[in-house]
Amino acid sequence: MPPRISLTQYLVEKQREKGLIPAELRLLLEVIARACKRIGYAVSRGAIDGVLGEAGSSNVQGEAQKKLDVIANEALLEANEWGGNLAAMASEEMDHPYTIPNRYPKGEFLLLFDPLDGSSNIDVNVSIGTIFSVLRLPEGVAEPQEAHFLQPGTKQLAAGYAVYGPSTLLVLTVGDGVACFTLDKEIGSWWLTVERMSVPEQTREFAINASNARHWHAPVKRYVDELLAGREGPRGVDFNMRWVASMVADVHRILTRGGVFMYPRDNREPDKPGKLRLLYEANPMSFLVEQAGGAATNGHQRIMEIVPAKLHERVAVFLGSKAEVERVTAYHRS
Ligand code: AHG
Ligand code: MN
Ligand code: MN
């Protein structure tokens, strides 16, 4: 059996042999991975440590926070504030960015995260995760502000997610393909277990919260109706539906065996452009999916080209196998 490759070795090779990432970015990614280890441990302790249930507070989007949302947010802040690689951090769970305190050296990167994705699945012991995205602080900026985070996804230097499921996984891109690491809990190492993830171009699987069907816009309705019609319909084949309701788990399935994931905007709140957040959910997932050969749009344009107007901006999401994303995007045009 060939020797195992650790996350550190993988990143050192990207840094040294390919010159793809600076040493500071490698160190930052290792610290994020360490924080995910800690979050995964807290998740696995569950009721034993009393971490399930509501925190009794709500975040800037008006969503009730779970205890683990708060624990995961704090784990990421604590792990990342002193390393000297970051200028500031932004999170789903914080109204405004967190600037690195003056007692620590400041670095050139900005980190964004959804500390705990799939909160509604915490208490039912279904896979949840952490999503993150790394940007560069624009040159010449001494004091990072919220506006400096408002960069299109194409500017991401790295992105990834951890899934706390049957195994704890870390899926990562630094713009040179997508790699998957599995946490060896006995010795605390992340081992490379899939060197290059790739999304098959065609698929027979789709993911959408169908309970919102009555609120969908016509292009989404048309697309899903055609999938549901199966062999007898215009597509001529049967499709299968899967919905975990944790984006990390749904996207991980797509990176593993293909499929299309949709969270469209709908008629419930016409002013709200979808449910998922652009900067720390849709952009990092789009970067990963594109790096694995898939596509990601909001129904009209490539998600990664959207210029954000707000830190907690929402966006419609269609991502996964290229042919399907192109089809549903084309239905929006016609
Ligand atoms: P979060 O827990 O970070 O707020 O994100 C939840 C998101 C995403 O993970 C998932 O795809 C979607 O919400 C689930 O939505 P439904 O409740 O409509 O199933
Ligand atoms: Mn989320
Ligand atoms: Mn979350």
Coordinates of N, CA and C in Angstrom, one line a residue, residues 26-210:
R26 N -1.2 28.3 3.6 CA -1.1 26.9 4.0 C -1.4 26.8 5.6
L27 N -0.7 27.7 6.3 CA -0.9 27.7 7.7 C -2.3 28.0 8.1
L28 N -2.9 29.0 7.4 CA -4.3 29.3 7.7 C -5.2 28.1 7.5
L29 N -5.0 27.4 6.4 CA -5.9 26.2 6.1 C -5.7 25.2 7.2
E30 N -4.5 25.0 7.7 CA -4.3 24.0 8.7 C -5.0 24.4 10.0
V31 N -5.0 25.7 10.3 CA -5.7 26.1 11.5 C -7.2 25.9 11.3
I32 N -7.7 26.2 10.2 CA -9.2 26.0 9.9 C -9.5 24.5 10.1
A33 N -8.6 23.7 9.6 CA -8.8 22.2 9.7 C -8.8 21.8 11.2
R34 N -7.9 22.4 11.9 CA -7.8 22.1 13.4 C -9.1 22.5 14.1
A35 N -9.6 23.7 13.7 CA -10.9 24.1 14.3 C -12.0 23.2 14.0
C36 N -12.0 22.7 12.7 CA -13.1 21.7 12.3 C -13.0 20.4 13.1
K37 N -11.8 20.0 13.4 CA -11.6 18.9 14.2 C -12.3 19.1 15.6
R38 N -12.1 20.3 16.1 CA -12.7 20.6 17.4 C -14.2 20.6 17.4
I39 N -14.7 21.2 16.3 CA -16.2 21.3 16.1 C -16.7 19.9 15.9
G40 N -16.0 19.1 15.1 CA -16.5 17.7 14.9 C -16.5 16.9 16.2
Y41 N -15.6 17.2 17.1 CA -15.6 16.5 18.4 C -16.8 17.0 19.2
A42 N -17.0 18.3 19.3 CA -18.2 18.8 20.0 C -19.5 18.2 19.5
V43 N -19.6 18.1 18.1 CA -20.8 17.6 17.5 C -21.0 16.1 18.0
S44 N -19.9 15.3 18.0 CA -20.0 13.9 18.3 C -20.3 13.7 19.8
R45 N -20.0 14.6 20.6 CA -20.3 14.5 22.1 C -21.8 14.6 22.3
G46 N -22.5 15.4 21.5 CA -23.9 15.6 21.5 C -24.5 15.8 22.9
A47 N -25.5 14.9 23.2 CA -26.2 15.1 24.5 C -25.4 14.8 25.7
I48 N -24.3 14.1 25.6 CA -23.4 13.8 26.7 C -22.9 15.1 27.3
D49 N -22.5 16.0 26.4 CA -22.0 17.3 26.9 C -23.0 18.4 26.9
G50 N -24.3 18.0 26.6 CA -25.3 19.0 26.7 C -25.3 20.1 25.6
V51 N -24.7 19.7 24.4 CA -24.6 20.7 23.3 C -25.7 20.7 22.3
L52 N -26.7 19.9 22.5 CA -27.9 19.9 21.6 C -28.9 21.0 22.0
G53 N -29.8 21.4 21.1 CA -30.8 22.3 21.5 C -30.5 23.7 21.2
E54 N -31.5 24.6 21.6 CA -31.4 26.0 21.2 C -30.5 26.8 22.2
A55 N -29.8 27.8 21.6 CA -29.0 28.6 22.4 C -29.8 29.7 23.1
G56 N -31.0 30.0 22.6 CA -31.8 31.0 23.2 C -31.6 32.4 22.6
S57 N -30.8 32.5 21.5 CA -30.5 33.8 20.9 C -30.8 33.6 19.4
S58 N -30.7 34.8 18.7 CA -30.9 34.7 17.2 C -29.8 35.5 16.5
N59 N -29.6 35.1 15.3 CA -28.5 35.8 14.5 C -29.0 36.9 13.7
V60 N -28.2 37.6 12.9 CA -28.5 38.8 12.1 C -29.6 38.5 11.1
Q61 N -29.8 37.2 10.7 CA -30.8 36.9 9.7 C -32.1 36.5 10.4
G62 N -32.2 36.7 11.8 CA -33.4 36.4 12.5 C -33.6 34.9 12.8
E63 N -32.6 34.1 12.5 CA -32.7 32.7 12.7 C -32.3 32.3 14.2
A64 N -33.1 31.4 14.8 CA -32.8 31.0 16.2 C -31.5 30.2 16.1
Q65 N -30.6 30.6 17.0 CA -29.3 29.9 17.0 C -29.3 28.7 17.9
K66 N -28.7 27.6 17.4 CA -28.6 26.4 18.2 C -27.3 26.5 19.0
K67 N -27.2 25.8 20.1 CA -26.0 25.8 20.9 C -24.7 25.6 20.1
L68 N -24.9 24.6 19.2 CA -23.7 24.2 18.4 C -23.3 25.3 17.3
D69 N -24.3 26.1 16.9 CA -24.0 27.3 16.0 C -23.0 28.2 16.7
V70 N -23.3 28.4 18.0 CA -22.5 29.4 18.8 C -21.2 28.7 19.1
I71 N -21.2 27.5 19.5 CA -19.9 26.8 19.9 C -19.0 26.7 18.6
A72 N -19.5 26.4 17.5 CA -18.7 26.3 16.3 C -18.2 27.7 15.9
N73 N -19.0 28.7 16.0 CA -18.5 30.0 15.7 C -17.3 30.4 16.6
E74 N -17.5 30.1 17.9 CA -16.4 30.5 18.8 C -15.1 29.7 18.6
A75 N -15.3 28.4 18.2 CA -14.1 27.6 17.9 C -13.3 28.2 16.7
L76 N -14.0 28.6 15.7 CA -13.3 29.2 14.6 C -12.7 30.5 14.9
L77 N -13.4 31.3 15.7 CA -12.8 32.6 16.0 C -11.5 32.4 16.9
E78 N -11.6 31.6 17.9 CA -10.5 31.3 18.8 C -9.3 30.7 18.1
A79 N -9.6 29.8 17.2 CA -8.5 29.1 16.5 C -7.7 30.0 15.6
N80 N -8.5 31.0 15.0 CA -7.9 31.8 13.9 C -7.4 33.2 14.3
E81 N -7.7 33.6 15.5 CA -7.4 35.1 15.8 C -6.0 35.4 16.1
W82 N -5.2 34.4 16.6 CA -3.9 34.7 17.0 C -2.7 34.3 16.1
G83 N -3.1 33.6 15.0 CA -2.1 33.0 14.1 C -1.3 34.0 13.3
G84 N -1.8 35.2 13.1 CA -1.1 36.2 12.3 C -1.3 36.1 10.8
N85 N -2.3 35.2 10.4 CA -2.5 35.1 9.0 C -3.7 35.9 8.5
L86 N -4.5 36.3 9.4 CA -5.8 36.9 9.0 C -5.9 38.4 9.4
A87 N -6.7 39.1 8.6 CA -7.0 40.5 8.9 C -8.3 40.6 9.6
A88 N -9.3 39.8 9.2 CA -10.6 39.8 9.8 C -11.4 38.5 9.4
M89 N -12.5 38.3 10.1 CA -13.3 37.1 9.8 C -14.8 37.6 9.8
A90 N -15.6 36.9 8.9 CA -17.0 37.2 8.9 C -17.7 35.8 9.0
S91 N -18.9 35.8 9.6 CA -19.6 34.6 9.8 C -21.1 34.8 9.7
E92 N -21.8 33.7 9.4 CA -23.2 33.7 9.4 C -23.8 34.1 10.8
E93 N -23.0 33.8 11.8 CA -23.5 34.0 13.2 C -23.2 35.4 13.7
M94 N -22.5 36.2 12.9 CA -22.1 37.5 13.5 C -22.6 38.7 12.6
D95 N -23.2 39.7 13.1 CA -23.8 40.8 12.3 C -22.7 41.4 11.5
H96 N -21.5 41.7 12.1 CA -20.4 42.4 11.4 C -19.1 41.6 11.5
P97 N -18.2 41.9 10.6 CA -16.9 41.2 10.7 C -16.2 41.4 12.0
Y98 N -15.4 40.4 12.3 CA -14.6 40.4 13.5 C -13.1 40.7 13.1
T99 N -12.7 41.9 13.6 CA -11.3 42.3 13.2 C -10.3 41.7 14.2
I100 N -9.2 41.3 13.8 CA -8.2 40.7 14.6 C -7.8 41.7 15.7
P101 N -7.8 41.3 17.0 CA -7.5 42.3 18.0 C -6.0 42.8 17.9
N102 N -5.8 44.0 18.4 CA -4.5 44.6 18.2 C -3.3 43.9 18.8
R103 N -3.7 43.1 19.9 CA -2.6 42.4 20.5 C -2.0 41.3 19.7
Y104 N -2.6 40.9 18.6 CA -2.0 39.9 17.7 C -1.6 40.5 16.4
P105 N -0.6 39.9 15.7 CA -0.2 40.4 14.4 C -1.3 40.2 13.4
K106 N -1.4 41.1 12.4 CA -2.5 40.9 11.4 C -1.9 40.4 10.1
G107 N -2.6 39.6 9.4 CA -2.2 39.0 8.1 C -3.0 39.6 7.0
E108 N -2.8 39.0 5.8 CA -3.4 39.6 4.6 C -4.6 38.9 4.1
F109 N -5.1 37.9 4.9 CA -6.3 37.2 4.4 C -7.6 37.5 5.2
L110 N -8.7 37.3 4.5 CA -10.0 37.4 5.1 C -10.7 36.1 5.1
L111 N -11.3 35.7 6.2 CA -11.9 34.4 6.3 C -13.4 34.5 6.5
L112 N -14.2 33.8 5.7 CA -15.6 33.8 5.9 C -16.1 32.4 6.2
F113 N -17.1 32.3 7.1 CA -17.6 30.9 7.3 C -19.0 30.8 7.7
D114 N -19.6 29.7 7.4 CA -20.8 29.2 8.0 C -20.4 28.2 9.0
P115 N -20.3 28.5 10.3 CA -19.7 27.6 11.3 C -20.4 26.3 11.4
L116 N -21.7 26.3 11.3 CA -22.4 25.0 11.4 C -23.5 25.1 10.4
D117 N -23.4 24.3 9.3 CA -24.4 24.3 8.3 C -25.3 23.1 8.5
G118 N -26.6 23.3 8.3 CA -27.5 22.2 8.5 C -28.1 22.2 9.9
S119 N -28.2 23.4 10.6 CA -28.6 23.4 12.0 C -29.8 22.6 12.3
S120 N -30.7 22.6 11.3 CA -32.0 21.9 11.7 C -31.8 20.4 11.8
N121 N -30.6 19.9 11.4 CA -30.3 18.4 11.5 C -29.5 18.1 12.8
I122 N -29.1 19.1 13.6 CA -28.3 18.8 14.7 C -29.0 17.8 15.7
D123 N -30.2 18.2 16.0 CA -30.9 17.4 17.1 C -31.4 16.1 16.6
V124 N -31.3 15.8 15.3 CA -31.8 14.5 14.8 C -30.6 13.6 14.4
N125 N -29.4 14.1 14.7 CA -28.2 13.2 14.4 C -28.0 12.9 12.9
V126 N -28.3 13.9 12.1 CA -28.0 13.8 10.7 C -26.8 14.7 10.3
S127 N -26.0 14.3 9.3 CA -24.8 15.0 8.9 C -25.0 16.5 8.9
I128 N -24.0 17.2 9.5 CA -23.9 18.7 9.4 C -22.5 19.0 9.1
G129 N -22.2 20.3 9.0 CA -20.8 20.6 8.6 C -20.4 22.1 8.8
T130 N -19.3 22.5 8.3 CA -18.7 23.8 8.4 C -18.3 24.2 6.9
I131 N -18.6 25.4 6.5 CA -18.2 25.9 5.2 C -17.3 27.1 5.3
F132 N -16.3 27.2 4.5 CA -15.4 28.4 4.6 C -14.9 28.8 3.3
S133 N -14.5 30.1 3.3 CA -14.0 30.7 2.0 C -12.9 31.7 2.4
V134 N -11.8 31.8 1.7 CA -10.7 32.7 2.0 C -10.5 33.7 0.8
L135 N -10.4 34.9 1.2 CA -10.2 36.0 0.3 C -8.9 36.8 0.7
R136 N -8.4 37.6 -0.2 CA -7.3 38.5 0.2 C -7.8 39.9 0.5
L137 N -7.2 40.4 1.6 CA -7.5 41.8 1.9 C -7.0 42.7 0.8
P138 N -7.8 43.6 0.2 CA -7.3 44.4 -0.9 C -6.0 45.1 -0.5
E139 N -5.1 45.3 -1.5 CA -3.8 45.9 -1.2 C -3.9 47.3 -0.6
G140 N -3.0 47.6 0.3 CA -3.0 49.0 0.8 C -4.0 49.3 1.9
V141 N -4.8 48.3 2.3 CA -5.8 48.5 3.3 C -5.2 48.2 4.7
A142 N -5.3 49.1 5.6 CA -4.7 48.9 6.9 C -5.8 48.3 7.8
E143 N -7.0 48.9 7.8 CA -8.1 48.5 8.7 C -9.2 47.9 7.9
P144 N -9.3 46.5 8.0 CA -10.4 45.9 7.2 C -11.8 46.3 7.6
Q145 N -12.6 46.5 6.6 CA -14.0 46.9 6.8 C -14.9 45.9 6.1
E146 N -16.2 46.0 6.4 CA -17.1 45.1 5.8 C -17.0 45.1 4.3
A147 N -16.8 46.3 3.7 CA -16.8 46.4 2.3 C -15.7 45.6 1.6
H148 N -14.6 45.3 2.4 CA -13.5 44.6 1.8 C -13.9 43.1 1.6
F149 N -14.9 42.6 2.2 CA -15.4 41.3 2.1 C -16.2 41.1 0.8
L150 N -16.7 42.2 0.3 CA -17.7 42.1 -0.8 C -17.0 41.9 -2.2
Q151 N -16.3 40.8 -2.3 CA -15.6 40.5 -3.5 C -16.3 39.3 -4.2
P152 N -16.3 39.3 -5.5 CA -16.9 38.2 -6.2 C -16.2 36.9 -5.9
G153 N -16.9 35.7 -6.1 CA -16.3 34.4 -5.7 C -15.1 34.1 -6.5
T154 N -15.0 34.7 -7.7 CA -13.8 34.4 -8.5 C -12.5 34.8 -7.8
K155 N -12.6 35.6 -6.8 CA -11.4 36.1 -6.1 C -11.0 35.2 -5.0
Q156 N -11.8 34.1 -4.7 CA -11.5 33.2 -3.6 C -10.1 32.6 -3.9
L157 N -9.3 32.5 -2.8 CA -8.0 31.8 -2.9 C -8.1 30.3 -2.5
A158 N -9.1 30.1 -1.6 CA -9.3 28.7 -1.2 C -10.7 28.6 -0.7
A159 N -11.3 27.4 -0.7 CA -12.6 27.2 -0.1 C -12.7 25.8 0.3
G160 N -13.7 25.5 1.2 CA -13.9 24.1 1.5 C -15.0 23.9 2.5
Y161 N -15.2 22.7 2.9 CA -16.1 22.4 4.0 C -15.7 21.1 4.7
A162 N -16.2 21.0 5.9 CA -16.0 19.8 6.7 C -17.4 19.2 6.8
V163 N -17.5 17.9 6.8 CA -18.8 17.2 7.0 C -18.6 16.3 8.3
Y164 N -19.5 16.5 9.3 CA -19.5 15.7 10.5 C -20.6 14.6 10.3
G165 N -20.2 13.5 9.7 CA -21.1 12.5 9.3 C -20.5 11.2 9.9
P166 N -20.9 10.0 9.2 CA -20.3 8.7 9.7 C -18.8 8.8 9.8
S167 N -18.1 9.5 8.8 CA -16.7 9.9 8.9 C -16.7 11.4 9.0
T168 N -15.6 12.0 9.6 CA -15.4 13.4 9.5 C -14.5 13.7 8.3
L169 N -15.0 14.5 7.4 CA -14.3 14.8 6.1 C -14.0 16.2 6.0
L170 N -12.9 16.5 5.3 CA -12.6 17.9 4.9 C -12.4 17.9 3.4
V171 N -13.1 18.7 2.7 CA -13.1 18.8 1.3 C -12.6 20.2 0.9
L172 N -11.5 20.3 0.1 CA -10.8 21.5 0.0 C -10.4 21.8 -1.5
T173 N -10.4 23.1 -1.8 CA -9.8 23.5 -3.1 C -8.9 24.8 -2.9
V174 N -7.7 24.8 -3.5 CA -6.9 26.0 -3.6 C -6.8 26.4 -5.0
G175 N -7.8 26.0 -5.8 CA -7.8 26.4 -7.2 C -7.1 25.4 -8.1
D176 N -6.8 24.2 -7.6 CA -6.1 23.2 -8.4 C -6.8 21.9 -8.2
G177 N -8.1 21.8 -8.5 CA -8.9 20.6 -8.2 C -9.4 20.5 -6.8
V178 N -10.1 19.5 -6.5 CA -10.8 19.3 -5.2 C -10.3 18.0 -4.6
A179 N -9.8 18.1 -3.3 CA -9.3 17.0 -2.6 C -10.1 16.7 -1.4
C180 N -10.3 15.4 -1.0 CA -11.0 15.1 0.2 C -10.1 14.4 1.2
F181 N -10.2 14.8 2.4 CA -9.4 14.2 3.5 C -10.4 13.6 4.5
T182 N -10.0 12.5 5.1 CA -10.8 11.8 6.2 C -10.0 11.9 7.5
L183 N -10.7 12.3 8.5 CA -10.1 12.5 9.8 C -9.8 11.1 10.5
D184 N -8.6 10.9 10.8 CA -8.2 9.7 11.6 C -8.3 10.1 13.1
K185 N -9.4 9.8 13.7 CA -9.7 10.3 15.0 C -8.7 9.8 16.1
E186 N -8.1 8.6 15.9 CA -7.2 8.0 16.8 C -5.9 8.9 17.0
I187 N -5.4 9.3 15.8 CA -4.2 10.1 15.9 C -4.3 11.6 15.5
G188 N -5.5 11.9 15.1 CA -5.8 13.4 14.8 C -5.3 13.9 13.5
S189 N -5.0 12.9 12.5 CA -4.5 13.4 11.2 C -5.6 13.4 10.2
W190 N -5.5 14.3 9.3 CA -6.4 14.3 8.1 C -5.7 13.6 7.0
W191 N -6.1 12.4 6.5 CA -5.5 11.7 5.4 C -6.2 12.0 4.1
L192 N -5.4 12.2 3.1 CA -6.0 12.3 1.7 C -6.6 11.0 1.3
T193 N -8.0 11.1 1.0 CA -8.7 9.9 0.7 C -9.3 9.9 -0.7
V194 N -9.5 11.1 -1.3 CA -9.8 11.3 -2.7 C -9.0 12.4 -3.2
E195 N -8.1 12.1 -4.2 CA -7.1 13.1 -4.6 C -7.8 14.2 -5.5
R196 N -8.7 13.7 -6.4 CA -9.3 14.7 -7.3 C -10.8 14.3 -7.4
M197 N -11.7 15.1 -6.8 CA -13.1 14.8 -6.9 C -13.6 15.3 -8.2
S198 N -14.5 14.6 -8.8 CA -15.0 15.1 -10.1 C -16.5 14.8 -10.2
V199 N -17.3 15.8 -10.7 CA -18.7 15.7 -10.8 C -19.0 15.2 -12.2
P200 N -19.7 14.0 -12.3 CA -20.1 13.6 -13.6 C -20.9 14.6 -14.3
E201 N -20.7 14.7 -15.7 CA -21.5 15.8 -16.4 C -23.0 15.5 -16.4
Q202 N -23.4 14.2 -16.5 CA -24.8 13.9 -16.6 C -25.2 13.3 -15.2
T203 N -26.4 13.4 -14.9 CA -26.9 12.8 -13.6 C -28.3 12.3 -13.7
R204 N -28.7 11.5 -12.8 CA -30.2 11.1 -12.7 C -30.6 11.4 -11.3
E205 N -29.9 12.3 -10.6 CA -30.3 12.6 -9.2 C -30.5 14.1 -9.0
F206 N -31.5 14.5 -8.3 CA -31.6 15.9 -8.0 C -32.0 16.2 -6.6
A207 N -31.7 17.4 -6.1 CA -32.0 17.7 -4.7 C -32.7 19.1 -4.6
I208 N -33.9 19.1 -4.1 CA -34.6 20.4 -3.9 C -35.6 20.1 -2.8
N209 N -35.9 21.2 -2.0 CA -37.0 21.1 -1.0 C -38.3 21.2 -1.7
A210 N -38.9 20.0 -2.0 CA -40.1 20.0 -2.8 C -41.3 20.5 -2.1

